[in-house]
Amino acid sequence: MRNQKLAEEKLNTYHQESILNYLDQLDDRQKQEMINQILQIDFEQITKLYEDTKKTKKINADQITPIESIDKEKIDPKEKEALQKIGEQIIKKDEYAVVTMAGGQGTRLGFKGPKGTFKLDIGQNGKYIFEILTDHLKKSKKLYNIYPYWYIMTSQENNQQTIDFFEKHNYFGYDKNRVKFFKQGILPMLTQEGKLVIENNKIKTASDGNGGVYEALKKEKMLEDMKSKNVKWVYICGVDNIMVNPIDPIFIGLTIKHHMQIASKSVMKACPEEKVGVFCRRDGKPSIVEYIELSEKMRIECNKMGDLVYGDANIVSHLLTVEAIEKISHKNLKCHLAIKNNLYKFETFIFDGFQYLDDMLVMRIKREEEFAPIKNKEGVDSPETAKEIYEKKFS
Ligand code: UTP
């Protein structure tokens, strides 16, 4: 009763009367569930996020300066060998883990179910995205006789389905004792008028964006788990790049050699107009500048060699120390607005955490070697384009 009163007060204070009216139509169990949901919502935060959507985003080009990348192809072969050895040591000592962020909604792909369970028309029987990612990781077993620890971030919505999928497929031959699933946080979705939404007798929520990975790793005790296992380096990537190369000792070696706590892989922007985020420094700190933030001058600016100054596109392929993740996990990342199915969704981005580290290394790799994202149902970055890139390399 007391909780109901508290929930009603909150709804009244924040002008969510329609939810208040709806509560009375629910049976006791449903009502209790919704009351619990309401009590967990930070209405102050939601109100502020909604108010922020009305403000125009200030773009301050003066804060942005370039960050130079190292082209993997251009590293001297002798040095490559040395870097390879450094990286291999980390993997062989079992100090390496991989985090796959699979908590997204995959709205653009329009597939019902976790994106990783999407089956591509590859090979004789087709291959699931999760199966392909498992294949890439199994490279480490073959080369170093070790299955890296694998942490899979899911959402409240798709967690059970994801676990069931891996169980059903026997982890595609991966050592299941080395796999852990953890759930990311949620935020309520809002109508464009700032109202909460009901779906299936519950307040509609969505994952809090891939920037939620830092907090989720901490909250769900995955950082603790990593530390207990003496993991030092964590490679974080998205679920939707089927060419991802998580076993890359040169990348690890290069990061260590440069005394960095964080490194990212990039690909060269296909053309100045490509709508991708590119690496930069913002107020001197590592960051990513989004396409719409780049001025026309910056978009086309070239260096002496004729390469774009802001030409290193983000492919969501990041390597961090456990300490760096822990440091960022204590910060409040800013929220960005996305409009999904006409509703407001608030999400944090993983790269908004980079600013809390002094510097970062960017290693440029060849697009066709390591980048084939599946975002859209058809056209660019679709199952069809990804399949083409994949088959060029692997068959
Ligand atoms: P995207 O930005 O492509 O989002 O995520 P999405 O939700 O998968 O797809 P759309 O925009 O609804 O079509 C990039 C990566 O970050 C993960 C995704 O699973 C993907 O690997 N992600 C995104 C999360 O893990 N959690 C989130 O809340 C958002």
Coordinates of C-alpha atoms in Angstrom, one line a residue, residues 54-210:
K54 CA 14.4 20.5 -26.9
K55 CA 17.8 22.2 -26.8
T56 CA 19.8 22.5 -29.9
K57 CA 23.1 20.8 -29.8
K58 CA 26.0 23.3 -29.6
I59 CA 28.8 22.3 -31.9
N60 CA 32.1 23.8 -31.0
A61 CA 34.6 23.0 -33.7
D62 CA 37.4 24.7 -31.8
Q63 CA 37.5 21.9 -29.2
I64 CA 38.3 19.4 -31.9
T65 CA 41.8 18.5 -33.0
P66 CA 43.0 15.5 -35.0
I67 CA 44.5 12.3 -33.6
E68 CA 47.0 10.4 -35.7
S69 CA 46.6 6.7 -36.4
I70 CA 49.1 4.0 -37.1
D71 CA 48.5 2.0 -40.2
K72 CA 48.9 -1.7 -39.4
E73 CA 49.9 -2.4 -43.0
K74 CA 52.8 0.0 -42.7
I75 CA 54.4 -1.3 -39.6
D76 CA 57.9 -2.6 -40.3
P77 CA 57.9 -6.5 -40.5
K78 CA 60.5 -6.8 -37.9
E79 CA 58.6 -4.6 -35.5
K80 CA 55.4 -6.5 -36.3
E81 CA 57.1 -9.7 -35.2
A82 CA 58.1 -8.2 -31.9
L83 CA 54.7 -6.8 -31.3
Q84 CA 53.1 -10.1 -32.2
K85 CA 55.2 -11.7 -29.5
I86 CA 54.2 -9.2 -26.8
G87 CA 50.5 -9.7 -27.7
E88 CA 50.8 -13.5 -27.8
Q89 CA 52.2 -13.5 -24.3
I90 CA 49.1 -11.7 -23.0
I91 CA 46.8 -14.3 -24.6
K92 CA 48.9 -17.3 -23.6
K93 CA 49.1 -16.1 -20.0
D94 CA 45.3 -16.0 -20.0
E95 CA 45.3 -12.3 -19.3
Y96 CA 43.0 -11.5 -22.2
A97 CA 39.2 -11.3 -22.4
V98 CA 36.6 -10.4 -25.0
V99 CA 33.3 -8.5 -24.5
T100 CA 30.7 -8.7 -27.1
M101 CA 28.0 -6.0 -26.8
A102 CA 24.8 -7.7 -27.8
G103 CA 22.2 -5.7 -26.0
G104 CA 21.1 -3.5 -28.9
Q105 CA 17.6 -3.6 -30.3
G106 CA 18.5 -4.1 -33.9
T107 CA 15.6 -2.0 -35.1
R108 CA 17.0 -1.3 -38.5
L109 CA 17.6 -5.0 -39.3
G110 CA 14.0 -5.6 -38.3
F111 CA 14.7 -9.1 -37.1
K112 CA 12.7 -10.5 -34.1
G113 CA 15.1 -11.8 -31.6
P114 CA 18.7 -11.1 -30.6
K115 CA 20.8 -9.9 -33.5
G116 CA 23.4 -12.6 -32.9
T117 CA 20.8 -15.3 -33.6
F118 CA 20.2 -14.0 -37.1
K119 CA 21.2 -16.6 -39.7
L120 CA 23.2 -15.5 -42.8
D121 CA 23.1 -17.4 -46.0
I122 CA 26.7 -18.4 -45.8
G123 CA 28.2 -21.8 -46.5
Q124 CA 26.0 -24.9 -47.1
N125 CA 23.7 -24.6 -44.1
G126 CA 23.9 -20.9 -43.3
K127 CA 25.7 -19.5 -40.3
Y128 CA 24.3 -17.5 -37.3
I129 CA 26.1 -14.3 -36.4
F130 CA 27.0 -15.7 -33.0
E131 CA 28.4 -18.8 -34.7
I132 CA 30.7 -16.7 -36.8
L133 CA 31.9 -14.7 -33.8
T134 CA 32.6 -18.0 -32.0
D135 CA 34.6 -19.2 -35.0
H136 CA 36.8 -16.0 -34.9
L137 CA 37.4 -16.6 -31.2
K138 CA 38.2 -20.2 -31.7
K139 CA 41.3 -19.1 -33.7
S140 CA 42.9 -18.6 -30.3
K141 CA 42.4 -22.2 -29.3
K142 CA 44.0 -23.3 -32.5
L143 CA 47.0 -21.0 -32.3
Y144 CA 47.6 -20.8 -28.5
N145 CA 45.5 -23.6 -27.1
I146 CA 43.4 -21.2 -25.1
Y147 CA 39.8 -20.1 -25.2
P148 CA 39.8 -16.4 -24.2
Y149 CA 37.3 -15.5 -21.5
W150 CA 34.2 -14.3 -23.3
Y151 CA 31.7 -11.9 -21.7
I152 CA 28.5 -11.3 -23.6
M153 CA 26.4 -8.3 -22.8
T154 CA 22.7 -8.8 -23.3
S155 CA 19.7 -6.6 -22.5
Q156 CA 16.8 -7.3 -20.1
E157 CA 14.8 -8.1 -23.2
N158 CA 17.0 -10.6 -24.9
N159 CA 19.1 -12.1 -22.1
Q160 CA 17.3 -15.4 -21.7
Q161 CA 16.8 -15.9 -25.4
T162 CA 20.6 -15.3 -25.9
I163 CA 21.5 -17.8 -23.2
D164 CA 19.0 -20.4 -24.5
F165 CA 20.4 -20.0 -28.0
F166 CA 24.0 -20.7 -26.9
E167 CA 22.8 -23.7 -24.9
K168 CA 20.8 -25.1 -27.7
H169 CA 23.8 -24.8 -30.0
N170 CA 26.2 -26.2 -27.5
Y171 CA 28.2 -22.9 -27.6
F172 CA 29.2 -23.8 -31.1
G173 CA 32.0 -25.9 -29.7
Y174 CA 33.4 -23.1 -27.5
D175 CA 34.3 -23.9 -23.9
K176 CA 31.1 -22.8 -22.1
N177 CA 33.0 -22.5 -18.8
R178 CA 34.8 -19.5 -20.3
V179 CA 31.6 -17.7 -21.3
K180 CA 29.5 -15.4 -19.1
F181 CA 26.4 -13.4 -19.9
F182 CA 25.6 -10.1 -18.2
K183 CA 22.7 -7.7 -18.5
Q184 CA 23.0 -4.0 -19.3
G185 CA 20.9 -1.3 -17.7
I186 CA 17.6 0.1 -19.0
L187 CA 15.9 3.5 -19.3
P188 CA 12.3 4.2 -20.0
M189 CA 11.3 5.2 -23.5
L190 CA 9.1 8.3 -23.9
T191 CA 6.6 9.5 -26.4
Q192 CA 7.7 12.7 -28.2
E193 CA 5.5 14.6 -25.7
G194 CA 7.5 13.2 -22.9
K195 CA 5.1 10.6 -21.6
L196 CA 5.9 7.0 -20.4
V197 CA 4.6 4.2 -22.6
I198 CA 2.8 1.0 -21.7
E199 CA 3.5 -2.2 -23.5
N200 CA 2.3 -5.6 -22.4
N201 CA 1.1 -4.2 -19.1
K202 CA 4.6 -2.9 -18.3
I203 CA 6.3 0.5 -18.7
K204 CA 8.2 0.3 -21.9
T205 CA 12.0 0.4 -21.4
A206 CA 15.0 -0.1 -23.6
S207 CA 18.7 -0.7 -23.1
D208 CA 20.7 2.3 -22.1
G209 CA 23.1 2.3 -25.1
N210 CA 26.4 0.6 -25.6

